[in-house]
Amino acid sequence: SENKSSSSGSSSGSSSGSSSKADDFVKLAQSFIGHTYKWGTEGEVSDSKGKCFDCSGLVTYCLKEIGVVPSSEPRFTVSTILSNNTYFETVPWAERRKGDLLCKVEGKNQHVVICEGGGKIVHASNSAPYPKGGVKEGSEYFTGTVRRVKAFANSSSPSNSKSSSGTAAFAKHKI
């Protein structure tokens, strides 16, 4: 049975008028809502809805696209997100915020979601026990290990919210 933790007092993320790499990451992931789930992909496979992703493929693709991870870096899996200390660091559950990754491992089942802030997530999913449907938004529905992208470590406070790339605008990808 999965326990869902309350998100009170956490995950508030950046103020709506600011731009940061964490904001860019979340906005890019959100732009793929409605796209198809396909296990083992990070956008290199497409269908009539556009690029296809699995959970860690969505994370990998978005981190590469915003320039936080080199395009030459191999695709991340949930296991590598949990073990890679070059790009990620563990933070306490109560300190999770916009752009953080929630990772869950139960035996062979692994899943990663992107925190949008306010207890909301964006992720690619298609297998039990996670809801079906491709790339979608939802509420945090499990507790797990929180991994912060090191490049986002100081990006969500208002005083550190400027992105070197300026304000990013990610159009909703056609589906």
Coordinates of N, CA, C and O in Angstrom, one line a residue:
S1 N 0.8 -1.2 0.0 CA 0.0 0.0 0.0 C 0.9 1.2 0.0 O 1.8 1.3 0.7
E2 N 0.5 2.2 -0.8 CA 1.3 3.4 -0.9 C 0.8 4.5 0.1 O -0.4 4.6 0.2
N3 N 1.7 5.1 0.7 CA 1.4 6.2 1.6 C 1.6 7.5 0.9 O 2.7 7.8 0.4
K4 N 0.6 8.4 0.9 CA 0.8 9.7 0.3 C 1.0 10.7 1.5 O 0.2 10.8 2.4
S5 N 2.1 11.4 1.4 CA 2.4 12.4 2.4 C 1.7 13.7 2.1 O 1.5 14.1 1.0
S6 N 1.4 14.4 3.2 CA 0.8 15.7 3.0 C 1.8 16.6 2.4 O 3.0 16.5 2.7
S7 N 1.4 17.6 1.6 CA 2.4 18.5 1.0 C 2.3 19.9 1.6 O 2.8 20.8 1.1
S8 N 1.7 19.9 2.8 CA 1.6 21.2 3.4 C 3.0 21.8 3.8 O 3.9 21.2 4.2
G9 N 3.1 23.1 3.5 CA 4.3 23.8 3.8 C 5.5 23.5 2.9 O 6.6 23.9 3.2
S10 N 5.2 22.8 1.8 CA 6.3 22.5 0.9 C 5.9 22.6 -0.5 O 4.8 22.9 -0.8
S11 N 6.9 22.4 -1.4 CA 6.7 22.4 -2.8 C 6.2 23.7 -3.4 O 5.5 23.7 -4.4
S12 N 6.4 24.8 -2.7 CA 5.8 26.1 -3.2 C 6.5 26.5 -4.5 O 5.8 27.1 -5.3
G13 N 7.8 26.3 -4.6 CA 8.5 26.6 -5.8 C 8.6 28.1 -6.0 O 8.5 28.9 -5.1
S14 N 8.9 28.5 -7.3 CA 9.2 29.9 -7.6 C 8.0 30.7 -7.7 O 6.9 30.3 -7.9
S15 N 8.2 32.0 -7.5 CA 7.1 32.9 -7.7 C 6.7 33.0 -9.1 O 7.6 32.8 -10.0
S16 N 5.5 33.2 -9.5 CA 5.0 33.1 -10.9 C 5.7 34.0 -11.9 O 5.7 33.7 -13.0
G17 N 6.2 35.1 -11.5 CA 6.8 36.1 -12.4 C 8.2 35.8 -12.6 O 8.8 36.5 -13.5
S18 N 8.9 34.9 -12.0 CA 10.3 34.7 -12.1 C 10.6 33.6 -13.1 O 9.8 32.8 -13.4
S19 N 11.9 33.6 -13.5 CA 12.3 32.6 -14.4 C 13.6 32.0 -13.8 O 14.4 32.7 -13.3
S20 N 13.7 30.7 -13.9 CA 14.9 30.0 -13.4 C 15.0 28.7 -14.2 O 14.1 28.3 -15.0
K21 N 16.1 28.0 -14.1 CA 16.3 26.8 -14.8 C 15.3 25.8 -14.3 O 14.8 25.0 -15.1
A22 N 14.9 25.8 -13.0 CA 13.9 24.9 -12.5 C 12.5 25.2 -13.2 O 11.8 24.3 -13.6
D23 N 12.2 26.5 -13.4 CA 11.0 26.9 -14.1 C 11.0 26.4 -15.5 O 10.0 25.8 -16.0
D24 N 12.2 26.6 -16.2 CA 12.3 26.1 -17.6 C 12.1 24.6 -17.7 O 11.4 24.1 -18.6
F25 N 12.7 23.9 -16.8 CA 12.6 22.4 -16.7 C 11.1 22.0 -16.6 O 10.6 21.2 -17.4
V26 N 10.4 22.6 -15.7 CA 9.0 22.2 -15.4 C 8.1 22.6 -16.6 O 7.3 21.9 -17.1
K27 N 8.3 23.8 -17.1 CA 7.6 24.3 -18.3 C 7.8 23.4 -19.5 O 6.8 23.1 -20.2
L28 N 9.0 23.0 -19.7 CA 9.3 22.1 -20.9 C 8.5 20.8 -20.7 O 7.9 20.3 -21.6
A29 N 8.7 20.2 -19.5 CA 8.0 18.9 -19.3 C 6.5 19.1 -19.4 O 5.8 18.2 -20.0
Q30 N 5.9 20.2 -18.9 CA 4.5 20.4 -19.1 C 4.1 20.6 -20.5 O 2.9 20.2 -20.9
S31 N 5.0 21.1 -21.4 CA 4.6 21.2 -22.8 C 4.4 19.9 -23.5 O 3.8 19.9 -24.6
F32 N 4.8 18.8 -22.9 CA 4.6 17.5 -23.5 C 3.3 16.7 -22.9 O 3.1 15.6 -23.2
I33 N 2.5 17.4 -22.1 CA 1.3 16.8 -21.5 C 0.4 16.3 -22.7 O 0.2 17.1 -23.6
G34 N 0.0 15.1 -22.6 CA -0.8 14.5 -23.7 C -0.1 13.6 -24.6 O -0.7 12.9 -25.4
H35 N 1.3 13.7 -24.6 CA 2.1 12.8 -25.4 C 2.0 11.4 -24.9 O 1.7 11.1 -23.7
T36 N 2.4 10.5 -25.8 CA 2.3 9.0 -25.5 C 3.5 8.5 -24.6 O 4.6 9.0 -24.8
Y37 N 3.1 7.6 -23.7 CA 4.1 6.9 -22.9 C 4.7 5.8 -23.8 O 3.9 5.0 -24.4
K38 N 6.0 5.6 -23.8 CA 6.6 4.5 -24.4 C 7.9 4.1 -23.6 O 8.8 5.0 -23.5
W39 N 7.9 3.0 -23.1 CA 9.0 2.5 -22.2 C 10.3 2.6 -23.0 O 10.4 2.2 -24.1
G40 N 11.3 3.1 -22.3 CA 12.7 3.1 -22.8 C 13.0 4.2 -23.7 O 14.0 4.2 -24.4
T41 N 12.1 5.2 -23.8 CA 12.4 6.3 -24.7 C 12.6 7.7 -24.1 O 12.1 7.9 -23.0
E42 N 13.3 8.5 -24.7 CA 13.5 9.9 -24.2 C 13.2 10.9 -25.3 O 14.0 11.8 -25.5
G43 N 12.2 10.7 -26.1 CA 11.8 11.6 -27.1 C 12.3 11.3 -28.5 O 12.0 11.9 -29.5
E44 N 13.1 10.2 -28.7 CA 13.7 9.9 -30.0 C 12.7 9.1 -30.8 O 12.8 9.0 -32.0
V45 N 11.6 8.6 -30.2 CA 10.5 7.9 -30.9 C 9.3 8.9 -30.9 O 9.0 9.5 -29.9
S46 N 8.6 8.9 -32.1 CA 7.4 9.8 -32.2 C 6.3 9.0 -32.7 O 6.4 8.0 -33.3
D47 N 5.1 9.5 -32.4 CA 3.8 9.0 -33.0 C 3.0 10.1 -33.4 O 3.5 11.3 -33.5
S48 N 1.7 9.9 -33.6 CA 0.8 11.0 -34.1 C 0.7 12.1 -33.1 O 0.3 13.3 -33.5
K49 N 1.0 11.9 -31.8 CA 0.9 12.9 -30.8 C 2.3 13.7 -30.6 O 2.3 14.7 -29.9
G50 N 3.3 13.2 -31.2 CA 4.6 13.8 -31.1 C 5.6 12.9 -30.4 O 5.5 11.7 -30.5
K51 N 6.6 13.5 -29.7 CA 7.6 12.7 -29.0 C 7.0 11.8 -28.0 O 6.1 12.2 -27.3
C52 N 7.6 10.6 -27.8 CA 7.2 9.6 -26.8 C 8.2 9.6 -25.7 O 9.4 9.7 -25.9
F53 N 7.8 9.3 -24.4 CA 8.7 9.3 -23.3 C 8.2 8.2 -22.3 O 7.1 7.9 -22.2
D54 N 9.2 7.7 -21.5 CA 8.9 7.1 -20.3 C 9.3 8.0 -19.2 O 9.7 9.2 -19.5
C55 N 9.1 7.7 -17.9 CA 9.3 8.6 -16.8 C 10.7 9.2 -16.8 O 10.8 10.5 -16.7
S56 N 11.7 8.4 -16.8 CA 13.1 8.9 -16.7 C 13.5 9.5 -18.0 O 14.4 10.4 -18.1
G57 N 12.9 9.1 -19.1 CA 13.3 9.6 -20.4 C 12.8 11.1 -20.5 O 13.4 11.9 -21.1
L58 N 11.6 11.4 -20.0 CA 11.1 12.7 -19.9 C 12.0 13.6 -19.1 O 12.4 14.7 -19.6
V59 N 12.5 13.2 -18.0 CA 13.4 13.9 -17.2 C 14.7 14.2 -17.9 O 15.2 15.3 -18.0
T60 N 15.3 13.1 -18.5 CA 16.6 13.2 -19.3 C 16.4 14.2 -20.4 O 17.3 15.1 -20.6
Y61 N 15.4 14.0 -21.2 CA 15.2 14.9 -22.4 C 15.1 16.4 -22.0 O 15.8 17.2 -22.5
C62 N 14.3 16.7 -21.0 CA 14.1 18.1 -20.5 C 15.4 18.7 -19.9 O 15.7 19.8 -20.2
L63 N 16.1 17.9 -19.2 CA 17.4 18.4 -18.6 C 18.4 18.7 -19.7 O 19.1 19.7 -19.7
K64 N 18.5 17.9 -20.7 CA 19.4 18.1 -21.9 C 18.9 19.3 -22.7 O 19.7 20.1 -23.1
E65 N 17.6 19.4 -22.9 CA 17.1 20.5 -23.7 C 17.3 21.9 -23.1 O 17.5 22.9 -23.8
I66 N 17.3 22.0 -21.8 CA 17.5 23.3 -21.1 C 19.0 23.5 -20.9 O 19.3 24.6 -20.3
G67 N 19.8 22.6 -21.2 CA 21.3 22.8 -21.1 C 21.9 22.5 -19.8 O 23.0 22.9 -19.5
V68 N 21.2 21.8 -18.9 CA 21.7 21.5 -17.6 C 22.6 20.2 -17.6 O 23.5 20.1 -16.9
V69 N 22.3 19.3 -18.6 CA 23.0 18.1 -18.7 C 23.5 18.1 -20.2 O 22.7 18.4 -21.1
P70 N 24.8 17.7 -20.5 CA 25.2 17.7 -21.8 C 24.4 16.6 -22.7 O 24.1 15.6 -22.1
S71 N 24.2 16.9 -23.9 CA 23.5 16.0 -24.8 C 24.2 14.7 -24.9 O 23.6 13.7 -25.2
S72 N 25.5 14.7 -24.7 CA 26.3 13.4 -24.8 C 26.1 12.5 -23.6 O 26.5 11.4 -23.6
E73 N 25.5 13.0 -22.5 CA 25.3 12.2 -21.3 C 24.3 11.1 -21.6 O 23.3 11.3 -22.2
P74 N 24.7 9.8 -21.2 CA 23.7 8.7 -21.4 C 22.4 9.0 -20.7 O 22.3 9.8 -19.8
R75 N 21.3 8.4 -21.2 CA 20.0 8.5 -20.7 C 20.0 8.1 -19.2 O 20.6 7.1 -18.8
F76 N 19.3 8.9 -18.4 CA 19.2 8.5 -17.0 C 18.1 7.5 -16.8 O 17.1 7.5 -17.5
T77 N 18.2 6.6 -15.8 CA 17.2 5.8 -15.3 C 16.9 6.2 -13.9 O 17.6 7.0 -13.3
V78 N 15.9 5.7 -13.3 CA 15.6 6.0 -11.9 C 16.8 5.7 -11.0 O 17.2 6.4 -10.2
S79 N 17.4 4.5 -11.3 CA 18.5 4.1 -10.5 C 19.7 5.0 -10.6 O 20.4 5.4 -9.7
T80 N 20.0 5.5 -11.9 CA 21.1 6.5 -12.0 C 20.7 7.8 -11.5 O 21.6 8.5 -10.9
I81 N 19.5 8.2 -11.5 CA 19.1 9.5 -10.8 C 19.4 9.4 -9.3 O 19.9 10.3 -8.7
L82 N 19.1 8.2 -8.8 CA 19.3 8.0 -7.3 C 20.8 7.9 -7.0 O 21.2 8.3 -5.9
S83 N 21.6 7.4 -7.9 CA 23.0 7.2 -7.5 C 24.0 8.3 -8.1 O 25.1 8.3 -7.6
N84 N 23.6 9.0 -9.1 CA 24.4 10.0 -9.7 C 24.5 11.3 -8.8 O 23.6 12.0 -8.7
N85 N 25.7 11.5 -8.3 CA 25.9 12.7 -7.4 C 26.6 13.8 -8.2 O 26.9 14.9 -7.6
T86 N 26.8 13.6 -9.5 CA 27.4 14.7 -10.3 C 26.3 15.8 -10.6 O 26.5 16.9 -10.5
Y87 N 25.1 15.3 -11.0 CA 24.0 16.2 -11.3 C 22.9 16.3 -10.3 O 22.1 17.2 -10.4
F88 N 22.9 15.4 -9.4 CA 21.7 15.3 -8.4 C 22.2 15.3 -7.0 O 23.3 14.7 -6.7
E89 N 21.4 15.8 -6.0 CA 21.7 15.6 -4.6 C 20.4 15.3 -3.9 O 19.3 15.7 -4.4
T90 N 20.4 14.6 -2.8 CA 19.3 14.2 -2.0 C 18.9 15.4 -1.1 O 19.8 16.0 -0.5
V91 N 17.6 15.7 -1.0 CA 17.2 16.7 -0.1 C 16.0 16.1 0.7 O 15.4 15.2 0.3
P92 N 15.8 16.7 1.9 CA 14.7 16.1 2.8 C 13.3 16.3 2.1 O 13.1 17.3 1.4
W93 N 12.4 15.4 2.3 CA 11.0 15.4 1.8 C 10.4 16.8 2.0 O 9.8 17.4 1.2
A94 N 10.5 17.3 3.2 CA 9.9 18.6 3.6 C 10.4 19.8 2.9 O 9.8 20.8 2.8
E95 N 11.6 19.6 2.2 CA 12.2 20.7 1.5 C 12.0 20.6 0.0 O 12.6 21.4 -0.8
R96 N 11.2 19.7 -0.5 CA 11.0 19.5 -1.9 C 10.4 20.8 -2.5 O 9.6 21.5 -1.8
R97 N 10.7 21.1 -3.8 CA 10.2 22.3 -4.4 C 10.2 22.1 -5.9 O 10.6 21.0 -6.4
K98 N 9.7 23.1 -6.6 CA 9.5 23.0 -8.1 C 10.9 22.6 -8.7 O 11.9 23.2 -8.4
G99 N 10.8 21.6 -9.6 CA 11.9 21.2 -10.3 C 12.6 20.0 -9.7 O 13.4 19.3 -10.3
D100 N 12.3 19.6 -8.4 CA 12.8 18.5 -7.8 C 12.2 17.2 -8.4 O 11.1 17.2 -8.9
L101 N 12.9 16.1 -8.2 CA 12.5 14.8 -8.7 C 12.1 13.9 -7.5 O 12.8 13.9 -6.5
L102 N 10.9 13.3 -7.6 CA 10.5 12.3 -6.6 C 10.8 10.9 -7.2 O 10.2 10.6 -8.2
C103 N 11.6 10.1 -6.5 CA 11.9 8.8 -7.0 C 11.4 7.7 -6.1 O 11.6 7.8 -4.9
K104 N 10.8 6.7 -6.7 CA 10.3 5.6 -5.9 C 10.8 4.3 -6.5 O 10.7 4.1 -7.8
V105 N 11.2 3.4 -5.7 CA 11.7 2.1 -6.1 C 11.0 1.0 -5.2 O 11.1 1.1 -4.0
E106 N 10.2 0.2 -5.9 CA 9.6 -1.0 -5.1 C 9.9 -2.2 -5.9 O 9.2 -2.5 -6.9
G107 N 10.9 -2.9 -5.5 CA 11.3 -4.1 -6.3 C 11.7 -3.7 -7.7 O 12.6 -2.9 -7.9
K108 N 11.1 -4.3 -8.7 CA 11.4 -4.0 -10.1 C 10.7 -2.7 -10.6 O 11.1 -2.2 -11.6
N109 N 9.7 -2.3 -9.8 CA 9.0 -1.1 -10.2 C 9.7 0.2 -9.8 O 10.0 0.3 -8.6
Q110 N 10.0 1.0 -10.7 CA 10.7 2.3 -10.4 C 9.9 3.4 -11.1 O 9.4 3.2 -12.2
H111 N 9.9 4.6 -10.5 CA 9.2 5.7 -11.1 C 9.8 7.0 -10.6 O 10.3 7.1 -9.5
V112 N 9.8 8.0 -11.5 CA 10.3 9.3 -11.2 C 9.3 10.3 -11.7 O 8.7 10.2 -12.8
V113 N 9.0 11.3 -10.9 CA 8.1 12.4 -11.3 C 8.8 13.8 -11.0 O 9.7 13.8 -10.2
I114 N 8.3 14.8 -11.7 CA 8.9 16.1 -11.6 C 7.9 17.0 -10.7 O 6.7 17.1 -11.1
C115 N 8.4 17.6 -9.6 CA 7.6 18.5 -8.8 C 7.3 19.8 -9.6 O 8.3 20.4 -10.0
E116 N 6.1 20.1 -9.6 CA 5.7 21.4 -10.2 C 5.5 22.5 -9.1 O 5.5 23.7 -9.4
G117 N 5.4 22.1 -7.9 CA 5.2 23.0 -6.8 C 3.7 22.8 -6.3 O 2.9 22.3 -7.1
G118 N 3.5 23.2 -5.1 CA 2.1 23.1 -4.6 C 1.5 21.7 -4.5 O 0.3 21.5 -4.5
G119 N 2.4 20.7 -4.4 CA 1.9 19.3 -4.3 C 1.5 18.7 -5.6 O 1.0 17.6 -5.7
K120 N 1.9 19.4 -6.7 CA 1.5 18.9 -8.1 C 2.8 18.3 -8.7 O 3.9 18.7 -8.4
I121 N 2.6 17.4 -9.7 CA 3.6 16.8 -10.4 C 3.3 16.7 -11.9 O 2.2 16.8 -12.3
V122 N 4.4 16.5 -12.7 CA 4.2 16.2 -14.1 C 5.1 15.0 -14.3 O 6.2 14.9 -13.8
H123 N 4.6 14.0 -15.1 CA 5.4 12.7 -15.3 C 4.8 12.0 -16.5 O 3.7 12.3 -17.0
A124 N 5.6 11.0 -16.9 CA 5.2 10.0 -18.0 C 4.9 8.7 -17.3 O 5.8 8.2 -16.5
S125 N 3.8 8.1 -17.5 CA 3.4 6.9 -16.8 C 2.5 6.1 -17.6 O 1.6 6.6 -18.3
N126 N 2.6 4.7 -17.5 CA 1.6 3.9 -18.2 C 1.5 2.5 -17.5 O 0.9 1.6 -18.1
S127 N 2.1 2.3 -16.4 CA 2.0 0.9 -15.8 C 1.6 1.0 -14.3 O 1.9 1.9 -13.7
A128 N 1.0 -0.1 -13.9 CA 0.5 -0.2 -12.5 C 1.8 -0.1 -11.6 O 2.8 -0.6 -12.0
P129 N 1.7 0.4 -10.4 CA 0.5 1.0 -9.8 C 0.2 2.5 -10.1 O -0.6 3.1 -9.5
Y130 N 0.9 3.0 -11.1 CA 0.8 4.4 -11.4 C -0.3 4.6 -12.4 O -0.6 3.7 -13.3
P131 N -1.0 5.7 -12.4 CA -2.1 5.9 -13.4 C -1.6 5.8 -14.8 O -0.5 6.2 -15.1
K132 N -2.5 5.4 -15.7 CA -2.2 5.2 -17.1 C -2.4 6.6 -17.8 O -3.1 7.4 -17.4
G133 N -1.8 6.7 -19.0 CA -2.2 7.8 -19.8 C -1.1 8.7 -20.5 O -1.4 9.6 -21.1
G134 N 0.2 8.3 -20.4 CA 1.2 9.1 -21.1 C 1.8 10.2 -20.2 O 1.9 10.1 -19.0
V135 N 2.1 11.3 -20.8 CA 2.7 12.5 -20.0 C 1.5 13.2 -19.5 O 0.6 13.6 -20.3
K136 N 1.5 13.5 -18.2 CA 0.3 14.1 -17.6 C 0.7 14.8 -16.3 O 1.8 14.6 -15.8
E137 N -0.2 15.6 -15.8 CA 0.0 16.3 -14.5 C -0.9 15.5 -13.5 O -1.8 14.8 -13.8
G138 N -0.6 15.7 -12.2 CA -1.4 15.2 -11.2 C -0.9 15.7 -9.8 O -0.2 16.6 -9.7
S139 N -1.4 15.0 -8.8 CA -1.0 15.3 -7.4 C 0.1 14.3 -7.0 O 0.1 13.2 -7.5
E140 N 0.9 14.8 -6.0 CA 1.9 13.8 -5.5 C 1.1 12.7 -4.9 O 0.2 12.9 -4.1
Y141 N 1.4 11.5 -5.3 CA 0.6 10.3 -4.9 C 1.5 9.2 -4.2 O 1.0 8.2 -3.9
F142 N 2.8 9.5 -4.0 CA 3.6 8.6 -3.3 C 4.7 9.4 -2.6 O 5.0 10.5 -3.0
T143 N 5.3 8.8 -1.6 CA 6.5 9.4 -1.0 C 7.7 8.6 -1.5 O 7.6 7.4 -1.8
G144 N 8.8 9.3 -1.6 CA 10.0 8.6 -2.1 C 11.2 9.5 -1.8 O 11.1 10.4 -1.0
T145 N 12.3 9.2 -2.5 CA 13.5 9.9 -2.3 C 13.4 11.2 -3.2 O 13.0 11.1 -4.3
V146 N 13.7 12.3 -2.6 CA 13.7 13.6 -3.3 C 15.2 13.9 -3.8 O 16.1 13.9 -3.0
R147 N 15.3 14.0 -5.1 CA 16.6 14.4 -5.7 C 16.5 15.7 -6.3 O 15.6 16.0 -7.1
R148 N 17.4 16.6 -6.0 CA 17.4 18.0 -6.6 C 18.5 18.0 -7.6 O 19.6 17.5 -7.4
V149 N 18.2 18.6 -8.7 CA 19.2 18.9 -9.8 C 20.1 19.9 -9.2 O 19.7 21.0 -8.8
K150 N 21.4 19.6 -9.1 CA 22.3 20.5 -8.5 C 22.3 21.9 -9.2 O 22.5 22.9 -8.5
A151 N 22.1 22.0 -10.5 CA 22.0 23.3 -11.2 C 20.8 24.1 -10.7 O 20.8 25.3 -10.9
F152 N 19.9 23.5 -10.1 CA 18.7 24.2 -9.5 C 18.8 24.5 -8.1 O 17.9 25.1 -7.5
A153 N 19.9 24.2 -7.4 CA 20.1 24.3 -6.0 C 19.7 25.7 -5.4 O 19.1 25.8 -4.4
N154 N 20.0 26.7 -6.1 CA 19.7 28.1 -5.7 C 18.7 28.8 -6.5 O 18.6 30.0 -6.4
S155 N 18.1 28.1 -7.4 CA 17.2 28.7 -8.4 C 15.8 29.0 -8.0 O 15.1 29.7 -8.8
S156 N 15.3 28.6 -6.9 CA 13.9 28.8 -6.7 C 13.6 29.9 -5.7 O 12.5 30.2 -5.4
S157 N 14.6 30.5 -5.1 CA 14.3 31.6 -4.2 C 14.2 32.9 -5.1 O 14.9 33.0 -6.1
P158 N 13.3 33.8 -4.8 CA 13.1 35.0 -5.7 C 14.4 35.7 -6.0 O 14.6 36.2 -7.1
S159 N 15.4 35.8 -5.0 CA 16.6 36.6 -5.3 C 17.5 35.9 -6.2 O 18.4 36.5 -6.7
N160 N 17.3 34.6 -6.5 CA 18.2 33.8 -7.4 C 17.4 33.3 -8.5 O 17.7 32.2 -9.1
S161 N 16.4 34.0 -9.0 CA 15.5 33.4 -9.9 C 15.7 33.7 -11.4 O 15.1 33.3 -12.3
K162 N 16.8 34.5 -11.7 CA 17.1 34.8 -13.1 C 17.8 33.7 -13.8 O 18.8 33.2 -13.3
S163 N 17.3 33.3 -14.9 CA 18.0 32.3 -15.7 C 19.0 32.9 -16.7 O 18.7 34.0 -17.2
S164 N 20.1 32.3 -16.9 CA 21.0 32.8 -17.9 C 20.4 32.9 -19.3 O 20.9 33.6 -20.1
S165 N 19.4 32.1 -19.5 CA 18.8 32.1 -20.9 C 17.6 33.1 -20.9 O 17.0 33.1 -22.0
G166 N 17.3 33.8 -19.9 CA 16.2 34.7 -19.9 C 14.9 33.9 -19.6 O 14.9 32.8 -19.2
T167 N 13.8 34.6 -19.9 CA 12.5 33.9 -19.7 C 12.3 32.9 -20.8 O 12.3 33.3 -22.0
A168 N 12.1 31.7 -20.5 CA 11.9 30.7 -21.5 C 10.4 30.5 -21.7 O 9.6 30.5 -20.8
A169 N 10.0 30.4 -23.0 CA 8.6 30.2 -23.3 C 8.5 28.9 -24.1 O 9.1 28.7 -25.1
F170 N 7.8 27.9 -23.5 CA 7.7 26.6 -24.1 C 6.2 26.5 -24.6 O 5.3 26.4 -23.8
A171 N 6.1 26.4 -25.9 CA 4.7 26.2 -26.4 C 4.2 24.8 -26.2 O 5.0 23.9 -26.2
K172 N 3.0 24.7 -26.0 CA 2.4 23.3 -25.9 C 2.6 22.6 -27.2 O 2.3 23.2 -28.3
H173 N 3.2 21.4 -27.1 CA 3.5 20.7 -28.4 C 2.2 20.1 -28.9 O 1.4 19.6 -28.1
K174 N 2.0 20.2 -30.2 CA 0.7 19.7 -30.8 C 0.5 18.2 -30.5 O 1.5 17.4 -30.6
I175 N -0.7 17.9 -30.2 CA -1.1 16.5 -30.0 C -2.2 16.2 -30.9 O -2.9 17.0 -31.4

